Amino acid sequence: MGTHAPAGSMSPPLQHQDPVIAEFMERLLPKVRQAFRPQVVVLFGSRVHGNGDEWSDLDVLVVSDQFLGHGVYERMWRFDAATDRPLDVHPLCVTPDEFRAQAEQPTIIQEALRTGIRII
Amino acid sequence: MSSEETPPAWAASVAQAEHDVQVAGELRGMGYFDACLVYSEQAAEKMTKALWMVRHGHAAPRTHAVGRLLAALEAPETVVSAGHRLTRRYFASRYPAMVSGPPCATTDAQEADAALADAEEVIAWVRTLLPAA
């Protein structure tokens, strides 16, 4: 299992034995960086906690102003287009303003920040 | 009912899938676009899991990842993509992050129509591979 750090602060480089997380870090994160220039990326959910199974998705919070003006569904299609449609990654795509507002409330974004691993 | 008369479990899953896609169409017609997304995914998921039962002789994994199930069943890429989109919409509509409003306010007819089309594509592919009930 890799190095964990609270999502509220930047974690060290993530070396993870979970194959989906490893795949995300090695192959997909560069695509996410290039497509969305994200201000924040947080990995969260059961795979991060080591209690997922082979059918568990990797939950990924992506904060980018590239999502401004796009609805919730269009953001997912843009994510899939940029990352070759990963079947085992579940993105949550939000704008910086949405991120700031939702982080202060009892939302999935707050939960991601509280329990996940911030990689950007 | 004797064991000979008990319909196979996969047939019940198919019957429910066919019901669910009908419900999805009704919900779309009534303007409940977000609910249409949920039922469209459920229809495809149950149909796919029926095929899994036929192929493997046991229940499918407890997952909503229709695209992954279809990929494991060696479905064509277009069918896998349809299942994947259904799962994307399902999570956005059933487990909303509420980042840009509730799904009942952010889901439109175009998304509902796309979900119905994806569900029908998955159902059509699976149907060709199922034995006669």
Short mmCIF file of C-alpha atoms in Angstrom, two decimals, chain A residues 11 29 39 44 114:
data_model
loop_
_atom_site.label_atom_id
_atom_site.label_comp_id
_atom_site.label_asym_id
_atom_site.label_seq_id
_atom_site.Cartn_x
_atom_site.Cartn_y
_atom_site.Cartn_z
CA SER A 11 0.74 14.16 -0.56
CA LEU A 29 -3.05 11.44 -14.73
CA GLN A 39 -5.96 22.90 -9.68
CA PHE A 44 -10.85 8.71 -2.76
CA ARG A 114 -11.32 14.45 4.48
#
